[in-house]
Coordinates of C-alpha atoms in Angstrom, one line a residue:
Chain A
X1 CA 7.5 -1.3 -14.5
X2 CA 10.9 -0.4 -16.1
X3 CA 10.9 3.2 -17.4
X4 CA 12.5 3.6 -20.7
X5 CA 15.8 5.6 -20.7
X6 CA 14.0 8.7 -22.3
X7 CA 11.4 9.0 -19.3
X8 CA 14.7 8.6 -17.1
X9 CA 16.0 11.9 -18.6
X10 CA 13.5 13.9 -18.9
X11 CA 12.0 13.0 -15.1
X12 CA 16.0 13.4 -13.8
X13 CA 16.8 16.9 -15.8
X14 CA 13.1 18.2 -16.9
X15 CA 13.4 20.4 -20.2
X16 CA 12.0 24.0 -19.3
X17 CA 10.4 23.6 -15.6
X18 CA 8.8 27.1 -15.1
X19 CA 6.2 29.7 -15.6
X20 CA 5.3 32.8 -17.7
X21 CA 2.8 35.5 -16.4
X22 CA -0.6 34.5 -17.2
X23 CA -1.9 38.0 -17.7
X24 CA 1.0 38.6 -20.2
X25 CA -1.0 39.0 -23.7
X26 CA 1.8 37.3 -25.7
X27 CA 1.2 33.8 -23.6
X28 CA -1.3 31.2 -23.7
X29 CA -1.6 28.9 -20.9
X30 CA -3.2 25.6 -20.4
X31 CA -4.0 23.4 -17.3
X32 CA -5.4 19.9 -17.6
X33 CA -6.2 17.3 -15.5
X34 CA -7.2 16.9 -11.7
X35 CA -5.4 16.1 -8.9
X36 CA -7.5 13.7 -7.9
X37 CA -6.6 11.7 -10.9
X38 CA -3.3 11.9 -10.6
X39 CA -2.2 14.4 -12.5
X40 CA -2.0 17.9 -13.4
X41 CA -0.6 19.8 -16.1
X42 CA 0.2 23.4 -16.8
X43 CA 1.6 24.0 -20.3
X44 CA 2.6 27.8 -21.3
X45 CA 3.8 28.8 -24.4
X46 CA 4.8 32.6 -25.3
X47 CA 4.4 33.6 -29.1
X48 CA 6.4 36.4 -31.0
X49 CA 4.4 39.0 -32.6
X50 CA 5.3 36.7 -36.0
X51 CA 3.0 33.3 -34.8
X52 CA 5.7 31.5 -33.4
X53 CA 6.4 29.6 -30.3
X54 CA 9.5 31.6 -28.6
X55 CA 9.3 29.6 -25.9
X56 CA 7.3 26.9 -23.2
X57 CA 7.5 26.1 -19.7
X58 CA 5.6 23.7 -17.9
X59 CA 5.3 21.9 -14.4
X60 CA 3.3 18.7 -13.6
X61 CA 2.1 17.2 -11.0
X62 CA 1.8 13.3 -11.6
X63 CA 4.1 9.9 -12.3
X64 CA 7.4 9.8 -14.5
X65 CA 5.2 9.3 -17.5
X66 CA 3.2 12.6 -17.0
X67 CA 6.5 15.0 -16.5
X68 CA 8.3 13.4 -19.6
X69 CA 5.5 13.9 -21.6
X70 CA 4.9 17.4 -20.8
X71 CA 8.4 18.1 -20.7
X72 CA 8.9 16.7 -23.7
X73 CA 6.2 19.1 -25.4
X74 CA 7.7 21.9 -24.6
X75 CA 10.3 20.8 -26.2
X76 CA 9.0 20.2 -29.6
X77 CA 6.6 23.6 -29.3
X78 CA 9.7 26.3 -29.6
X79 CA 10.0 27.1 -33.0
X80 CA 7.0 26.1 -34.3
X81 CA 3.6 28.4 -35.5
X82 CA 0.5 27.6 -33.5
X83 CA -0.8 25.7 -35.9
X84 CA 2.2 23.2 -36.4
X85 CA 1.9 23.3 -32.7
X86 CA -2.1 22.1 -32.6
X87 CA -0.7 19.3 -35.2
X88 CA 1.1 17.5 -32.2
X89 CA 0.0 14.3 -31.5
X90 CA 0.0 12.1 -28.5
X91 CA 0.9 9.2 -30.2
X92 CA 3.8 10.9 -31.3
X93 CA 5.0 11.2 -27.8
X94 CA 4.2 7.6 -26.8
X95 CA 6.6 6.5 -29.7
X96 CA 9.5 8.7 -28.9
X97 CA 8.9 7.9 -24.9
X98 CA 8.1 4.2 -25.6
X99 CA 5.5 4.9 -22.9
X100 CA 3.5 1.6 -22.2
X101 CA -0.5 1.0 -22.5
X102 CA -1.0 2.1 -19.3
X103 CA 0.8 5.1 -19.4
X104 CA -1.1 6.3 -22.9
X105 CA -3.2 8.8 -21.0
X106 CA 0.1 11.0 -19.5
X107 CA 0.7 11.8 -23.6
X108 CA -3.1 12.6 -24.1
X109 CA -3.0 15.2 -21.3
X110 CA -0.3 16.5 -22.8
X111 CA -2.2 16.8 -26.2
X112 CA -4.7 18.1 -24.1
X113 CA -2.3 20.9 -22.2
X114 CA -1.2 21.8 -25.9
X115 CA -4.3 22.6 -27.5
X116 CA -5.5 24.1 -24.3
X117 CA -2.7 26.5 -23.9
X118 CA -3.0 27.4 -27.7
X119 CA -7.0 27.9 -27.1
X120 CA -5.8 30.7 -24.4
X121 CA -3.6 32.6 -26.5
X122 CA -6.2 32.7 -29.2
X123 CA -8.8 34.1 -27.3
X124 CA -6.6 36.5 -25.5
X125 CA -5.6 37.3 -28.9
X126 CA -8.9 38.0 -30.5
X127 CA -10.0 39.9 -27.0
X128 CA -6.7 42.2 -27.6
X129 CA -7.3 42.3 -31.6
X130 CA -8.5 46.5 -30.8
X131 CA -5.0 46.8 -29.5
X132 CA -3.4 44.5 -32.2
X133 CA -4.4 46.6 -34.9
X134 CA -2.8 49.6 -33.6
X135 CA 0.2 50.7 -36.1
X136 CA 2.8 48.1 -36.1
X137 CA 5.9 47.5 -38.3
X138 CA 4.2 44.3 -40.0
Chain B
X1 CA 28.7 2.8 3.9
X2 CA 25.5 2.2 2.8
X3 CA 24.6 -0.9 0.6
X4 CA 22.0 0.0 -1.9
X5 CA 19.0 -0.6 -2.8
X6 CA 17.6 -0.5 0.6
X7 CA 14.8 -2.2 1.6
X8 CA 12.2 -1.0 3.3
X9 CA 8.8 -2.5 2.5
X10 CA 8.8 -5.2 5.2
X11 CA 4.9 -4.9 5.4
X12 CA 4.8 -6.5 1.9
X13 CA 7.5 -9.2 2.9
X14 CA 10.6 -9.4 4.5
X15 CA 14.2 -11.1 4.5
X16 CA 14.3 -14.8 5.4
X17 CA 16.4 -14.5 8.9
X18 CA 19.5 -16.9 7.7
X19 CA 18.6 -18.4 11.3
X20 CA 15.1 -19.7 10.2
X21 CA 16.7 -20.9 6.9
X22 CA 19.8 -23.0 8.7
X23 CA 16.7 -24.7 10.7
X24 CA 15.0 -24.9 7.6
X25 CA 17.4 -27.1 5.2
X26 CA 18.4 -30.4 6.6
X27 CA 13.9 -30.8 6.0
X28 CA 14.6 -30.9 2.4
X29 CA 17.2 -33.4 2.2
X30 CA 17.7 -35.3 5.4
X31 CA 14.0 -34.9 7.1
X32 CA 12.0 -35.2 4.4
X33 CA 9.4 -37.9 6.0
X34 CA 5.3 -36.8 5.6
X35 CA 4.4 -36.1 8.4
X36 CA 1.3 -38.2 8.1
X37 CA 3.2 -41.4 7.9
X38 CA 2.6 -43.0 10.7
X39 CA 4.8 -46.2 10.2
X40 CA 8.3 -45.7 10.0
X41 CA 10.5 -43.0 11.6
X42 CA 11.0 -40.6 8.2
X43 CA 7.3 -40.0 8.9
X44 CA 7.3 -39.7 12.6
X45 CA 10.5 -37.1 12.4
X46 CA 8.2 -34.7 10.3
X47 CA 5.5 -35.2 12.3
X48 CA 7.5 -34.4 15.9
X49 CA 9.1 -31.2 13.9
X50 CA 5.6 -29.8 12.8
X51 CA 4.6 -30.3 16.7
X52 CA 7.3 -28.2 17.4
X53 CA 6.0 -25.0 15.3
X54 CA 2.7 -25.3 16.6
X55 CA 4.1 -24.9 19.7
X56 CA 6.3 -22.5 19.0
X57 CA 3.4 -20.4 16.9
X58 CA 1.0 -21.1 19.7
X59 CA 3.5 -19.5 22.3
X60 CA 3.6 -16.3 20.8
X61 CA 0.0 -15.6 20.5
X62 CA -1.1 -17.7 23.7
X63 CA -2.2 -20.3 22.2
X64 CA -2.4 -24.1 22.5
X65 CA -0.4 -25.7 20.0
X66 CA -3.4 -28.4 18.9
X67 CA -5.5 -25.2 18.1
X68 CA -2.9 -24.4 15.0
X69 CA -4.0 -25.3 11.8
X70 CA -1.4 -24.9 8.8
X71 CA -2.3 -23.2 5.8
X72 CA -0.2 -21.6 2.5
X73 CA -0.6 -18.5 4.0
X74 CA -2.8 -15.8 5.4
X75 CA -4.8 -15.1 2.3
X76 CA -5.6 -19.0 2.7
X77 CA -6.3 -18.4 6.4
X78 CA -8.6 -15.6 5.8
X79 CA -10.6 -17.5 3.2
X80 CA -11.0 -20.4 5.1
X81 CA -11.8 -18.6 8.4
X82 CA -14.3 -16.1 6.6
X83 CA -16.1 -19.1 4.7
X84 CA -15.3 -21.8 6.9
X85 CA -17.6 -19.9 9.7
X86 CA -20.2 -18.6 7.2
X87 CA -20.8 -22.3 5.7
X88 CA -20.6 -24.0 9.0
X89 CA -23.0 -21.4 11.1
X90 CA -25.2 -20.6 8.1
X91 CA -28.5 -22.2 9.6
X92 CA -27.8 -19.6 12.6
X93 CA -27.6 -16.9 11.0
X94 CA -26.3 -15.1 7.5
X95 CA -24.9 -12.0 8.8
X96 CA -21.2 -11.1 8.6
X97 CA -19.4 -7.6 9.9
X98 CA -15.9 -6.1 8.7
X99 CA -14.6 -2.9 8.3
X100 CA -13.8 -1.0 4.8
X101 CA -10.3 -1.1 5.6
X102 CA -9.4 -4.8 5.7
X103 CA -7.2 -6.1 2.9
X104 CA -8.1 -7.7 0.1
X105 CA -8.2 -11.2 1.3
X106 CA -10.7 -10.3 3.5
X107 CA -13.0 -8.1 1.4
X108 CA -13.1 -10.5 -1.6
X109 CA -14.3 -13.9 0.7
X110 CA -16.8 -11.3 1.8
X111 CA -18.3 -10.3 -1.3
X112 CA -18.3 -14.2 -2.8
X113 CA -20.1 -14.9 0.2
X114 CA -22.3 -11.6 -0.5
X115 CA -23.0 -13.6 -3.8
X116 CA -24.2 -16.8 -2.1
X117 CA -27.0 -14.9 0.0
X118 CA -25.0 -13.4 3.0
X119 CA -25.2 -10.3 4.3
X120 CA -22.1 -8.4 5.0
X121 CA -21.9 -4.9 6.5
X122 CA -18.5 -3.0 6.1
X123 CA -18.4 -0.5 9.1
X124 CA -16.8 3.0 8.3
X125 CA -13.2 4.1 9.9
X126 CA -12.6 7.6 11.0
X127 CA -9.4 9.6 10.1
X128 CA -7.1 7.2 11.7
X129 CA -8.3 4.0 10.5
X130 CA -10.1 3.3 13.8
X131 CA -13.7 1.7 13.6
X132 CA -16.1 2.7 16.6
X133 CA -17.0 -0.1 19.1
X134 CA -20.5 1.8 19.3
X135 CA -21.1 1.0 15.8
X136 CA -20.0 -2.4 15.7
X137 CA -22.6 -3.0 18.6
X138 CA -25.3 -1.3 16.8
X139 CA -24.4 -3.3 13.4
X140 CA -24.6 -6.4 15.4
X141 CA -27.9 -8.4 14.5
X142 CA -29.7 -11.7 16.1
X143 CA -28.2 -13.4 12.8
X144 CA -24.7 -12.0 13.1
X145 CA -22.6 -15.1 13.0
X146 CA -19.1 -13.5 12.2
X147 CA -17.2 -10.4 13.1
X148 CA -13.8 -10.1 11.2
X149 CA -11.6 -6.9 11.7
X150 CA -7.8 -6.8 11.0
X151 CA -5.2 -6.5 14.2
X152 CA -3.2 -3.8 12.6
X153 CA -3.4 -2.5 9.5
X154 CA -1.0 -3.0 6.0
X155 CA -0.5 0.5 5.1
X156 CA -0.8 2.6 7.5
X157 CA 0.0 0.6 10.6
X158 CA -2.8 1.5 12.5
X159 CA -4.2 -0.9 15.7
X160 CA -7.7 -2.1 16.1
X161 CA -9.3 -1.8 19.9
X162 CA -9.2 -5.6 19.7
X163 CA -9.6 -6.9 23.2
X164 CA -12.9 -4.7 23.3
X165 CA -14.3 -5.9 20.0
X166 CA -13.0 -9.4 21.4
X167 CA -14.9 -8.7 24.6
X168 CA -17.9 -7.5 22.6
X169 CA -18.2 -10.3 20.0
X170 CA -18.2 -12.9 22.7
X171 CA -21.1 -11.3 24.9
X172 CA -22.8 -11.6 22.1
X173 CA -21.8 -15.4 21.2
X174 CA -20.2 -13.9 18.2
X175 CA -17.2 -15.5 16.6
X176 CA -14.4 -13.2 16.0
X177 CA -11.9 -13.6 13.5
X178 CA -9.1 -11.1 13.1
X179 CA -6.4 -10.9 10.2
X180 CA -3.0 -10.6 12.3
X181 CA -0.9 -11.0 9.3
X182 CA 1.2 -7.8 10.1
X183 CA 1.0 -7.4 13.5
X184 CA 2.5 -11.0 14.6
X185 CA 5.9 -11.3 15.6
X186 CA 5.8 -7.2 15.9
X187 CA 3.9 -6.8 18.3
X188 CA 1.7 -8.8 21.5
X189 CA -0.4 -10.9 20.2
X190 CA -2.7 -13.0 23.2
X191 CA -5.7 -15.1 22.3
X192 CA -7.0 -15.6 25.2
X193 CA -6.2 -12.5 26.4
X194 CA -7.9 -10.6 23.6
X195 CA -10.9 -13.0 23.4
X196 CA -9.8 -13.8 19.5
X197 CA -11.5 -17.2 18.4
X198 CA -9.8 -16.9 14.5
X199 CA -6.7 -15.5 13.9
X200 CA -4.9 -15.3 10.8
X201 CA -1.0 -15.3 10.5
X202 CA 2.1 -15.9 7.5
X203 CA 5.3 -16.5 7.9
X204 CA 7.2 -14.0 5.2
X205 CA 5.9 -11.0 7.0
X206 CA 7.7 -12.4 10.1
X207 CA 10.9 -13.6 8.7
X208 CA 9.4 -16.7 8.1
X209 CA 9.6 -18.5 4.9
X210 CA 6.9 -17.7 1.9
X211 CA 3.9 -20.1 1.3
X212 CA 3.4 -21.2 4.7
X213 CA 0.7 -19.1 7.3
X214 CA -1.4 -20.4 9.8
X215 CA -4.5 -20.3 11.1
X216 CA -5.5 -20.1 15.0
X217 CA -9.0 -22.0 15.7
X218 CA -10.4 -21.7 19.3
X219 CA -11.0 -24.9 21.0
X220 CA -12.8 -24.3 23.9
X221 CA -14.9 -21.3 25.4
X222 CA -16.2 -21.3 22.6
X223 CA -15.2 -24.5 20.5
X224 CA -15.1 -22.9 16.8
X225 CA -15.7 -25.2 13.8
X226 CA -14.8 -24.6 10.1
X227 CA -16.4 -26.3 7.4
X228 CA -13.4 -27.1 5.1
X229 CA -12.6 -25.3 1.6
X230 CA -9.7 -28.1 0.6
X231 CA -11.1 -31.9 1.2
X232 CA -9.0 -35.0 1.0
X233 CA -6.8 -36.5 3.3
X234 CA -8.3 -35.3 6.6
X235 CA -5.4 -32.9 7.4
X236 CA -5.6 -30.7 10.3
X237 CA -8.7 -32.3 11.6
X238 CA -9.9 -32.0 8.7
X239 CA -10.0 -28.6 8.4
X240 CA -7.4 -28.4 5.8
X241 CA -6.3 -31.1 3.6
X242 CA -3.2 -31.6 1.9
X243 CA 0.8 -33.0 2.7
X244 CA 1.9 -30.3 5.3
X245 CA 5.0 -28.3 3.9
X246 CA 6.9 -29.5 6.7
X247 CA 10.4 -27.7 5.6
X248 CA 8.2 -24.3 5.6
X249 CA 5.9 -25.3 8.8
X250 CA 9.7 -25.4 10.6
X251 CA 11.0 -22.2 9.4
X252 CA 7.5 -20.7 10.7
X253 CA 8.0 -22.1 13.8
X254 CA 11.6 -20.8 14.2
X255 CA 10.5 -17.3 12.8
X256 CA 7.9 -17.5 15.5
X257 CA 10.7 -18.4 18.2
X258 CA 13.1 -15.3 17.3
X259 CA 10.0 -12.9 16.6
X260 CA 8.9 -14.1 20.5
X261 CA 12.3 -13.5 22.3
X262 CA 13.6 -10.5 20.1
X263 CA 10.1 -8.7 20.2
X264 CA 10.8 -6.2 23.2
X265 CA 13.9 -5.2 22.0
X266 CA 13.0 -5.1 18.5
X267 CA 9.7 -2.9 18.4
X268 CA 11.5 0.1 20.9
X269 CA 14.1 -0.1 18.0
X270 CA 12.6 0.2 15.1
X271 CA 9.9 2.3 16.6
X272 CA 12.9 4.7 17.2
X273 CA 14.1 4.2 13.6
X274 CA 11.0 5.0 12.5
X275 CA 10.6 8.1 14.5
X276 CA 13.7 9.2 12.9
X277 CA 12.6 8.9 9.9
X278 CA 9.5 10.7 10.3
X279 CA 11.2 13.7 12.2
X280 CA 14.1 14.0 9.9
X281 CA 11.6 14.0 6.8
X282 CA 9.3 17.0 8.7
X283 CA 12.6 18.8 10.4
X284 CA 13.2 19.6 5.8
X285 CA 10.1 19.5 4.4
X286 CA 6.5 21.2 4.9
X287 CA 3.5 20.0 4.2
X288 CA 4.0 16.3 5.1
X289 CA 0.9 14.5 6.5
X290 CA 1.1 11.1 8.8
X291 CA -2.1 8.5 7.6
X292 CA -3.1 6.7 10.2
X293 CA -3.0 6.5 14.1
X294 CA -0.2 8.7 15.7
X295 CA 0.1 6.4 18.5
X296 CA -1.7 3.3 18.5
X297 CA -0.3 1.9 15.5
X298 CA 2.6 -0.7 14.4
X299 CA 6.2 0.7 15.1
X300 CA 7.5 -0.2 12.7
X301 CA 5.6 1.4 9.7
X302 CA 5.2 5.0 8.9
X303 CA 2.3 6.6 5.7
X304 CA 3.1 9.7 4.5
X305 CA 1.4 12.1 2.4
X306 CA 3.6 15.1 0.3
X307 CA 1.4 17.1 -0.8
X308 CA 1.6 18.4 -4.3
X309 CA 3.4 15.5 -5.3
X310 CA 2.5 11.8 -7.1
X311 CA 3.4 9.1 -4.9
X312 CA 4.5 7.0 -8.4
X313 CA 7.2 9.8 -9.3
X314 CA 7.9 9.8 -5.7
X315 CA 9.4 6.4 -6.3
X316 CA 11.4 7.2 -9.1
X317 CA 13.4 10.1 -7.3
X318 CA 13.8 7.6 -3.7
X319 CA 14.8 5.2 -6.6
X320 CA 17.7 3.2 -4.2
X321 CA 15.0 3.0 -1.4
X322 CA 12.0 -0.1 -2.0
X323 CA 9.1 1.5 -0.2
X324 CA 5.2 1.3 -1.9
X325 CA 2.9 4.0 -2.8
X326 CA -1.0 4.7 -2.2
X327 CA -1.3 5.6 -6.1
X328 CA -2.4 3.1 -8.0
X329 CA -1.4 5.3 -11.0
X330 CA 0.9 1.8 -12.0
X331 CA -2.2 0.0 -12.5
X332 CA -4.9 0.8 -15.0
X333 CA -7.0 2.6 -12.9
X334 CA -6.4 5.9 -11.8
X335 CA -8.3 4.5 -8.5
X336 CA -5.9 6.0 -5.3
X337 CA -5.7 3.5 -2.2
X338 CA -9.4 2.5 -0.6
X339 CA -7.3 2.3 2.6
X340 CA -6.5 5.8 2.2
X341 CA -9.9 7.1 1.2
X342 CA -11.7 5.3 3.7
X343 CA -10.0 7.4 6.0
X344 CA -11.4 10.8 4.3
X345 CA -7.8 11.2 2.9
X346 CA -8.0 13.8 0.2
X347 CA -7.4 11.7 -3.8
X348 CA -4.7 14.1 -3.8
X349 CA -2.9 13.3 -0.7
X350 CA -3.6 9.7 -1.3
X351 CA -1.8 10.1 -4.6
X352 CA 1.1 11.9 -2.5
X353 CA 1.7 8.7 -0.1
X354 CA 4.4 6.4 0.3
X355 CA 4.3 3.9 3.5
X356 CA 7.6 2.9 4.8
X357 CA 7.9 -0.1 6.8
X358 CA 11.4 -0.7 8.7
X359 CA 12.1 -4.4 9.5
X360 CA 14.9 -6.7 11.6
X361 CA 17.9 -5.9 9.1
X362 CA 17.3 -2.1 8.8
X363 CA 20.0 0.6 10.2
X364 CA 20.8 3.6 11.2
X365 CA 22.6 4.5 8.3
X366 CA 19.8 3.5 5.5
X367 CA 17.6 5.9 7.7
X368 CA 19.6 8.5 7.2
X369 CA 20.0 7.9 4.0
X370 CA 16.4 7.7 3.3
X371 CA 15.6 11.0 4.4
X372 CA 17.8 12.3 2.4
X373 CA 17.0 11.1 -0.9
X374 CA 13.2 11.5 -0.2
X375 CA 13.5 15.4 1.1
X376 CA 15.9 15.7 -2.2
X377 CA 13.2 14.0 -4.2
X378 CA 10.3 16.0 -2.8
X379 CA 12.5 19.1 -3.5
X380 CA 12.7 18.0 -6.8
X381 CA 9.2 17.5 -7.9
X382 CA 7.7 20.5 -5.9
X383 CA 9.6 23.0 -7.8
X384 CA 8.2 21.4 -10.7
X385 CA 4.3 20.9 -8.9
X386 CA 1.7 23.5 -10.4
X387 CA -0.1 22.4 -7.5
X388 CA 2.9 23.6 -4.9
X389 CA 3.3 26.9 -7.0
X390 CA -0.7 27.1 -6.8
X391 CA -0.4 26.5 -2.8
X392 CA 2.7 29.1 -2.5
X393 CA 0.5 31.7 -3.9
X394 CA -2.0 31.2 -1.4
X395 CA -4.6 29.5 -3.5
X396 CA -6.8 27.0 -2.2
X397 CA -6.6 24.0 -4.1
X398 CA -10.0 22.8 -3.2
X399 CA -11.3 25.5 -4.4
X400 CA -10.1 25.4 -8.0
X401 CA -12.6 24.1 -11.1
X402 CA -10.3 21.1 -12.9
X403 CA -11.2 20.1 -15.8
X404 CA -9.9 16.0 -15.3
X405 CA -10.2 13.6 -18.2

């Protein structure tokens, strides 16, 4: 099976590989998948005071299409609001990377990873709310 | 200078040896007779060629030329052996014994027979891919008519204890079939000394052409009889009708002759290259596991798991070397290799495996190139692997609760 040029590009030069400190209150972390299924994605977002995703990072264990899906997701997440990030659909990833039907699950996993990271960030900011309510310049 | 891409998937198929091709060519355009034509020179010449091939094959495996039945390849040989024995000996019994790590060309005929009412025992294997002779003995009942166990495994190269199995079967009066597709021509095989009654072999796995193989069928002590699958002109003593593929058969014979002459040296050379490959990779990478038996295995094959990286992604990185992966992520199913699973290899390591199979035309320079490309690819992928990161942090991956999907 031939890979699309975009998948190959993300595989050879993945964007935003790395990790943020999970404990950082501005960081949301999503880990989805399982090793026995052949893919695990860790996707992290760093959200600034304005609620905008200023940075995103990933690490993925999986095939080239899984790596490309998560790499692309980090590119798309940067600069988006949390709501906009939540609207990213796996079908858009499929289209952008020209994934064949057997690789659609890779894009689904990337969407799940985004949602998991957003959920993690939101749950953190809720528990941190007493702190967040302390005087700020806003 | 190394020519790219490098072919290191010789367990899938091999390049036809040019000496084999040369022998085959006249049989397309000059010696094109039908070996069953008994009344003219064309037929006689073709029959001579076919008989020569039987002798060459027999010589390689210690059989008489009369015991060689030509087929289209190992899949057909396996089908003929298993279904042929089952249907011929049905009145004697309905039980067949095989094992979990057999090729699909053995497992699927067994499954079909189960649908017909036969009982099949699938023996488990240990972590090296070996069956236990004691378990085999315990599995045998007075209804057992056939034991079919491969000579050497296609994914991991583990060699079964064929002489012990052969002896046990003969003591109990049970027909013993072995799928020796990966072994014949690569390591010594002797049907007499090893007590083999039926043996499948294939041309294209040993530098011969595709589309031809053979089934060895013992003629005495005991005489094995088979119910044919393909009926027609009564060729091959009625066991396999159909005009013989003379050209391919000539090629198969020549391939056997070359293997017989070159095996001692080739085993040594490929074993040394295989060891170099494994040592070269393991000297530069941690967490590389060998799948299969460490010593009792084919000299030309190496199956390695690279922890924390996925096999298909790894193959993308090892882009200039043709190898195969134990991960079935390319297929719709997400199941990794059933053979590695039978060994008890964890699913994540099964997904991380590559099979390197060396052959006659591989060089030391190609092995050096492969070592470098594998190491580079594994490092590239580990640097972006969340599993590698967790392992570095000291997290035991087996204790993590994965979300699955």
